[in-house]
PDB file of C-alpha atoms and ligand atoms in Angstrom:
ATOM      1  CA  MET O 161     119.344  88.411 103.935  1.00  0.00           C
ATOM      2  CA  ASP O 162     121.575  86.868 101.697  1.00  0.00           C
ATOM      3  CA  MET O 163     124.366  89.437 100.156  1.00  0.00           C
ATOM      4  CA  LYS O 164     126.816  87.822  97.579  1.00  0.00           C
ATOM      5  CA  TYR O 165     128.799  90.867  97.209  1.00  0.00           C
ATOM      6  CA  CYS O 166     130.209  94.357  99.063  1.00  0.00           C
ATOM      7  CA  SER O 167     127.501  96.969  98.586  1.00  0.00           C
ATOM      8  CA  HIS O 168     130.498  99.024  99.622  1.00  0.00           C
ATOM      9  CA  CYS O 169     133.160  98.325  97.031  1.00  0.00           C
ATOM     10  CA  GLY O 170     131.690  95.422  95.050  1.00  0.00           C
ATOM     11  CA  SER O 171     133.618  92.735  96.267  1.00  0.00           C
ATOM     12  CA  PRO O 172     132.623  89.814  96.578  1.00  0.00           C
ATOM     13  CA  VAL O 173     131.355  88.854 100.691  1.00  0.00           C
ATOM     14  CA  THR O 174     131.955  86.122 102.391  1.00  0.00           C
ATOM     15  CA  VAL O 175     129.960  84.189 105.754  1.00  0.00           C
ATOM     16  CA  MET O 176     132.442  84.013 109.124  1.00  0.00           C
ATOM     17  CA  VAL O 177     131.939  85.061 112.531  1.00  0.00           C
ATOM     18  CA  PRO O 178     134.532  88.312 112.877  1.00  0.00           C
ATOM     19  CA  GLU O 179     137.832  88.261 115.683  1.00  0.00           C
ATOM     20  CA  GLY O 180     135.681  89.164 118.871  1.00  0.00           C
ATOM     21  CA  ASP O 181     131.629  88.341 117.537  1.00  0.00           C
ATOM     22  CA  ASN O 182     130.066  85.653 117.821  1.00  0.00           C
ATOM     23  CA  ARG O 183     128.214  85.208 115.406  1.00  0.00           C
ATOM     24  CA  PRO O 184     128.274  84.409 111.376  1.00  0.00           C
ATOM     25  CA  ARG O 185     128.589  87.806 109.319  1.00  0.00           C
ATOM     26  CA  HIS O 186     128.878  88.548 105.805  1.00  0.00           C
ATOM     27  CA  VAL O 187     132.151  90.263 105.804  1.00  0.00           C
ATOM     28  CA  CYS O 188     133.342  91.940 102.554  1.00  0.00           C
ATOM     29  CA  SER O 189     136.725  89.406 101.264  1.00  0.00           C
ATOM     30  CA  ALA O 190     140.293  89.783 102.310  1.00  0.00           C
ATOM     31  CA  GLY O 191     142.594  92.247 100.775  1.00  0.00           C
ATOM     32  CA  SER O 192     139.468  94.240  99.488  1.00  0.00           C
ATOM     33  CA  CYS O 193     137.645  97.265 101.885  1.00  0.00           C
ATOM     34  CA  GLY O 194     136.696  94.286 104.763  1.00  0.00           C
ATOM     35  CA  ILE O 195     133.370  96.253 105.817  1.00  0.00           C
ATOM     36  CA  ILE O 196     131.316  93.903 108.420  1.00  0.00           C
ATOM     37  CA  HIS O 197     128.347  93.963 107.119  1.00  0.00           C
ATOM     38  CA  TYR O 198     125.713  94.335 110.299  1.00  0.00           C
ATOM     39  CA  GLN O 199     122.334  93.262 109.655  1.00  0.00           C
ATOM     40  CA  ASN O 200     119.761  94.434 111.890  1.00  0.00           C
ATOM     41  CA  PRO O 201     115.925  94.649 112.179  1.00  0.00           C
ATOM     42  CA  ASN O 202     114.017  97.401 111.303  1.00  0.00           C
ATOM     43  CA  ILE O 203     111.923 100.017 112.869  1.00  0.00           C
ATOM     44  CA  VAL O 204     108.164 100.084 112.625  1.00  0.00           C
ATOM     45  CA  ALA O 205     106.070 103.287 113.599  1.00  0.00           C
ATOM     46  CA  GLY O 206     102.481 104.017 113.492  1.00  0.00           C
ATOM     47  CA  CYS O 207      99.729 106.053 115.259  1.00  0.00           C
ATOM     48  CA  LEU O 208      96.475 103.935 116.833  1.00  0.00           C
ATOM     49  CA  ILE O 209      94.820 107.038 116.077  1.00  0.00           C
ATOM     50  CA  GLU O 210      91.305 108.196 118.702  1.00  0.00           C
ATOM     51  CA  HIS O 211      88.188 109.812 116.894  1.00  0.00           C
ATOM     52  CA  GLY O 212      85.073 110.488 118.994  1.00  0.00           C
ATOM     53  CA  ASP O 213      84.772 106.671 119.857  1.00  0.00           C
ATOM     54  CA  GLY O 214      86.408 105.370 117.405  1.00  0.00           C
ATOM     55  CA  LEU O 215      90.032 105.032 115.627  1.00  0.00           C
ATOM     56  CA  LEU O 216      91.280 105.701 112.102  1.00  0.00           C
ATOM     57  CA  LEU O 217      92.158 102.361 109.938  1.00  0.00           C
ATOM     58  CA  CYS O 218      93.518 102.526 106.191  1.00  0.00           C
ATOM     59  CA  LYS O 219      92.192 100.469 104.111  1.00  0.00           C
ATOM     60  CA  ARG O 220      95.983  98.992 101.898  1.00  0.00           C
ATOM     61  CA  ALA O 221      96.514  99.895  98.442  1.00  0.00           C
ATOM     62  CA  ILE O 222      99.704  98.290  97.757  1.00  0.00           C
ATOM     63  CA  GLU O 223     100.941  94.928  98.131  1.00  0.00           C
ATOM     64  CA  PRO O 224     101.232  92.808 100.944  1.00  0.00           C
ATOM     65  CA  ARG O 225      97.591  92.242 101.903  1.00  0.00           C
ATOM     66  CA  TYR O 226      96.713  94.936  99.402  1.00  0.00           C
ATOM     67  CA  GLY O 227      92.945  95.665 100.457  1.00  0.00           C
ATOM     68  CA  LEU O 228      93.361  95.265 104.097  1.00  0.00           C
ATOM     69  CA  TRP O 229      92.818  97.289 106.629  1.00  0.00           C
ATOM     70  CA  THR O 230      95.685  98.826 108.831  1.00  0.00           C
ATOM     71  CA  LEU O 231      96.985 100.991 111.691  1.00  0.00           C
ATOM     72  CA  PRO O 232      98.693 103.891 109.816  1.00  0.00           C
ATOM     73  CA  ALA O 233     102.500 102.542 110.085  1.00  0.00           C
ATOM     74  CA  GLY O 234     105.357 101.903 108.312  1.00  0.00           C
ATOM     75  CA  PHE O 235     109.711 101.567 108.012  1.00  0.00           C
ATOM     76  CA  LEU O 236     111.172 104.418 109.954  1.00  0.00           C
ATOM     77  CA  GLU O 237     114.257 106.348 108.179  1.00  0.00           C
ATOM     78  CA  ASN O 238     117.199 106.943 109.096  1.00  0.00           C
ATOM     79  CA  GLY O 239     117.568 110.781 110.817  1.00  0.00           C
ATOM     80  CA  GLU O 240     114.277 110.502 112.304  1.00  0.00           C
ATOM     81  CA  SER O 241     112.808 109.929 115.616  1.00  0.00           C
ATOM     82  CA  VAL O 242     110.649 107.325 115.687  1.00  0.00           C
ATOM     83  CA  GLU O 243     107.242 109.369 117.126  1.00  0.00           C
ATOM     84  CA  GLU O 244     108.032 111.816 113.630  1.00  0.00           C
ATOM     85  CA  GLY O 245     108.093 108.680 111.271  1.00  0.00           C
ATOM     86  CA  ALA O 246     104.702 107.901 113.428  1.00  0.00           C
ATOM     87  CA  ARG O 247     103.521 111.361 112.538  1.00  0.00           C
ATOM     88  CA  ARG O 248     105.072 111.254 108.720  1.00  0.00           C
ATOM     89  CA  GLU O 249     103.176 107.731 107.970  1.00  0.00           C
ATOM     90  CA  THR O 250     100.189 109.231 109.291  1.00  0.00           C
ATOM     91  CA  ARG O 251     100.510 112.186 106.865  1.00  0.00           C
ATOM     92  CA  GLU O 252     101.422 109.713 104.074  1.00  0.00           C
ATOM     93  CA  GLU O 253      98.584 107.168 104.325  1.00  0.00           C
ATOM     94  CA  ALA O 254      95.749 109.109 105.629  1.00  0.00           C
ATOM     95  CA  CYS O 255      96.323 112.811 105.200  1.00  0.00           C
ATOM     96  CA  ALA O 256      96.149 113.498 108.796  1.00  0.00           C
ATOM     97  CA  ASP O 257      97.943 115.557 111.181  1.00  0.00           C
ATOM     98  CA  VAL O 258      98.263 114.190 114.266  1.00  0.00           C
ATOM     99  CA  GLU O 259      99.527 114.641 118.093  1.00  0.00           C
ATOM    100  CA  ILE O 260     101.280 112.148 119.579  1.00  0.00           C
ATOM    101  CA  LEU O 261      99.778 110.720 122.913  1.00  0.00           C
ATOM    102  CA  GLN O 262     101.658 108.342 124.407  1.00  0.00           C
ATOM    103  CA  LEU O 263     103.686 104.874 123.635  1.00  0.00           C
ATOM    104  CA  PHE O 264     100.963 102.002 123.542  1.00  0.00           C
ATOM    105  CA  THR O 265     102.623  98.555 121.482  1.00  0.00           C
ATOM    106  CA  ILE O 266     106.081  97.741 121.423  1.00  0.00           C
ATOM    107  CA  PHE O 267     106.166  94.631 119.444  1.00  0.00           C
ATOM    108  CA  SER O 268     109.366  92.123 118.481  1.00  0.00           C
ATOM    109  CA  LEU O 269     108.993  90.122 115.021  1.00  0.00           C
ATOM    110  CA  THR O 270     111.258  88.302 115.388  1.00  0.00           C
ATOM    111  CA  HIS O 271     110.387  85.648 112.541  1.00  0.00           C
ATOM    112  CA  ILE O 272     110.632  89.102 109.874  1.00  0.00           C
ATOM    113  CA  ASN O 273     113.199  91.465 111.976  1.00  0.00           C
ATOM    114  CA  GLN O 274     111.091  94.228 112.724  1.00  0.00           C
ATOM    115  CA  VAL O 275     109.875  95.943 115.187  1.00  0.00           C
ATOM    116  CA  TYR O 276     106.342  97.508 115.917  1.00  0.00           C
ATOM    117  CA  MET O 277     106.196 100.628 117.897  1.00  0.00           C
ATOM    118  CA  MET O 278     102.386 101.824 118.023  1.00  0.00           C
ATOM    119  CA  PHE O 279     101.367 105.221 119.808  1.00  0.00           C
ATOM    120  CA  ARG O 280      98.244 106.426 120.686  1.00  0.00           C
ATOM    121  CA  ALA O 281      97.501 109.811 118.685  1.00  0.00           C
ATOM    122  CA  ARG O 282      94.804 112.294 118.018  1.00  0.00           C
ATOM    123  CA  LEU O 283      93.692 113.934 115.480  1.00  0.00           C
ATOM    124  CA  HIS O 284      94.450 117.806 115.562  1.00  0.00           C
ATOM    125  CA  GLU O 285      91.540 118.299 113.026  1.00  0.00           C
ATOM    126  CA  PRO O 286      89.197 116.085 111.936  1.00  0.00           C
ATOM    127  CA  VAL O 287      91.079 115.907 108.611  1.00  0.00           C
ATOM    128  CA  PHE O 288      91.718 113.019 107.101  1.00  0.00           C
ATOM    129  CA  SER O 289      91.972 111.185 102.953  1.00  0.00           C
ATOM    130  CA  PRO O 290      93.644 108.526 101.339  1.00  0.00           C
ATOM    131  CA  GLY O 291      97.001 108.791 100.885  1.00  0.00           C
ATOM    132  CA  GLU O 292      99.151 107.189  97.788  1.00  0.00           C
ATOM    133  CA  GLU O 293      99.136 104.142  99.610  1.00  0.00           C
ATOM    134  CA  SER O 294      95.761 103.726 101.044  1.00  0.00           C
ATOM    135  CA  LEU O 295      92.332 102.908  99.236  1.00  0.00           C
ATOM    136  CA  ASP O 296      90.278 104.264 101.726  1.00  0.00           C
ATOM    137  CA  VAL O 297      90.419 105.562 105.203  1.00  0.00           C
ATOM    138  CA  ARG O 298      87.498 105.324 107.714  1.00  0.00           C
ATOM    139  CA  ILE O 299      86.823 105.888 111.430  1.00  0.00           C
ATOM    140  CA  PHE O 300      85.457 102.531 113.336  1.00  0.00           C
ATOM    141  CA  GLU O 301      83.715 102.090 116.520  1.00  0.00           C
ATOM    142  CA  GLU O 302      84.531  98.949 118.263  1.00  0.00           C
ATOM    143  CA  SER O 303      81.156  97.202 116.863  1.00  0.00           C
ATOM    144  CA  GLU O 304      82.253  98.228 113.746  1.00  0.00           C
ATOM    145  CA  ILE O 305      86.359  97.243 113.336  1.00  0.00           C
ATOM    146  CA  PRO O 306      87.077  94.499 110.553  1.00  0.00           C
ATOM    147  CA  TRP O 307      88.418  92.175 113.169  1.00  0.00           C
ATOM    148  CA  THR O 308      88.900  89.217 109.984  1.00  0.00           C
ATOM    149  CA  GLU O 309      90.067  92.291 107.847  1.00  0.00           C
ATOM    150  CA  LEU O 310      93.052  93.176 109.344  1.00  0.00           C
ATOM    151  CA  ALA O 311      96.457  93.212 107.443  1.00  0.00           C
ATOM    152  CA  PHE O 312      98.777  92.265 110.083  1.00  0.00           C
ATOM    153  CA  PRO O 313      98.588  90.127 113.594  1.00  0.00           C
ATOM    154  CA  VAL O 314     100.515  92.913 114.953  1.00  0.00           C
ATOM    155  CA  MET O 315      97.710  95.298 114.424  1.00  0.00           C
ATOM    156  CA  ASN O 316      94.785  92.909 115.630  1.00  0.00           C
ATOM    157  CA  GLN O 317      97.207  92.616 118.744  1.00  0.00           C
ATOM    158  CA  THR O 318      97.367  96.527 118.939  1.00  0.00           C
ATOM    159  CA  LEU O 319      93.532  96.747 118.861  1.00  0.00           C
ATOM    160  CA  ARG O 320      92.447  94.592 121.338  1.00  0.00           C
ATOM    161  CA  HIS O 321      94.348  95.891 123.461  1.00  0.00           C
ATOM    162  CA  TYR O 322      93.348  99.368 122.674  1.00  0.00           C
ATOM    163  CA  PHE O 323      89.470  98.297 123.905  1.00  0.00           C
ATOM    164  CA  GLU O 324      90.781  95.873 126.613  1.00  0.00           C
ATOM    165  CA  ASP O 325      92.569  99.349 128.268  1.00  0.00           C
ATOM    166  CA  ARG O 326      89.346 101.588 127.590  1.00  0.00           C
ATOM    167  CA  SER O 327      87.023  99.417 128.572  1.00  0.00           C
ATOM    168  CA  LYS O 328      89.372 100.014 132.238  1.00  0.00           C
ATOM    169  CA  GLY O 329      89.566 103.687 131.809  1.00  0.00           C
ATOM    170  CA  GLU O 330      93.843 103.084 132.089  1.00  0.00           C
ATOM    171  CA  PHE O 331      95.900 103.005 129.046  1.00  0.00           C
ATOM    172  CA  ASN O 332      99.386 100.763 129.853  1.00  0.00           C
ATOM    173  CA  THR O 333     102.091 100.278 127.218  1.00  0.00           C
ATOM    174  CA  HIS O 334     102.236  96.333 126.212  1.00  0.00           C
ATOM    175  CA  ILE O 335     105.234  94.746 125.000  1.00  0.00           C
ATOM    176  CA  GLY O 336     105.095  91.912 122.947  1.00  0.00           C
ATOM    177  CA  ALA O 337     107.205  89.181 121.013  1.00  0.00           C
ATOM    178  CA  VAL O 338     105.494  88.136 117.967  1.00  0.00           C
ATOM    179  CA  ARG O 339     107.497  84.714 116.918  1.00  0.00           C
ATOM    180  CA  ALA O 340     106.630  81.678 114.157  1.00  0.00           C
ATOM    181  CA  VAL O 341     106.405  78.608 115.343  1.00  0.00           C
ATOM    182  CA  GLY O 342     106.564  75.137 113.421  1.00  0.00           C
ATOM    183  CA  GLU O 343     107.096  74.634 110.156  1.00  0.00           C
ATOM    184  CA  GLY O 344     105.120  74.441 106.259  1.00  0.00           C
ATOM    185  CA  ALA O 345     101.663  74.357 106.715  1.00  0.00           C
ATOM    186  CA  GLY O 346     101.564  73.326 110.467  1.00  0.00           C
ATOM    187  CA  ARG O 347     103.651  77.333 110.791  1.00  0.00           C
ATOM    188  CA  ARG O 348     101.695  79.720 112.753  1.00  0.00           C
ATOM    189  CA  ILE O 349     102.505  82.477 114.965  1.00  0.00           C
ATOM    190  CA  GLU O 350     102.707  83.179 118.351  1.00  0.00           C
ATOM    191  CA  VAL O 351     102.638  86.407 120.617  1.00  0.00           C
ATOM    192  CA  ALA O 352     103.346  86.242 124.760  1.00  0.00           C
ATOM    193  CA  MET O 353     103.498  89.621 125.971  1.00  0.00           C
ATOM    194  CA  LEU O 354     105.422  90.707 129.153  1.00  0.00           C
ATOM    195  CA  GLN O 355     104.349  91.338 131.999  1.00  0.00           C
ATOM    196  CA  GLN O 356     104.240  94.313 133.645  1.00  0.00           C
ATOM    197  CA  GLY O 357     103.566  95.972 136.736  1.00  0.00           C
ATOM    198  CA  ASP O 358     103.179  95.393 140.419  1.00  0.00           C
ATOM    199  CA  ASP O 359     101.092  92.515 140.818  1.00  0.00           C
TER     200      ASP O 359
HETATM  201 ZN1   ZN Z 613     133.944  95.344 100.201  1.00  0.00          ZN
END
């Protein structure tokens, strides 16, 4: 993200490698507050909510990807744990109160500097409805998942791992890195899963 002025004191910032560091940072001008503005990935936390044989999906009422389906998820707030963030986003987007069961997927999206953490969860009560950011909230069985109308590749991956694990009768935690490769029209997303375990 580009930054021209210091968000702390309003002076111009310059891009330079601070002493003792090894990469360029936005640094407030000498003579002003001198703060180094570090930029780090944001965390997105969300829930994969099991209900009967199905999973809960929300139809987005906001951009980006208006009208497409997704799992309830959103940016973590300061002062919040990831599991609290996942439950809050679920309340906001699906008006549902959930119990967290397991951390299910972690994806590092290095091209947009985000880390997704998706939890398996279940409804405390069979109660849900569209929140302000959703047009619709529904339970989909595996055969009903709108694969071509999913908002984000990470959600697609999370759902695929879910149904794969469910068919094996065992849920594991899956860790992957999502990268953009290529330029212009040839630009595409690649997903590399960390191979875990003892096999
Ligand atoms: Zn400053």
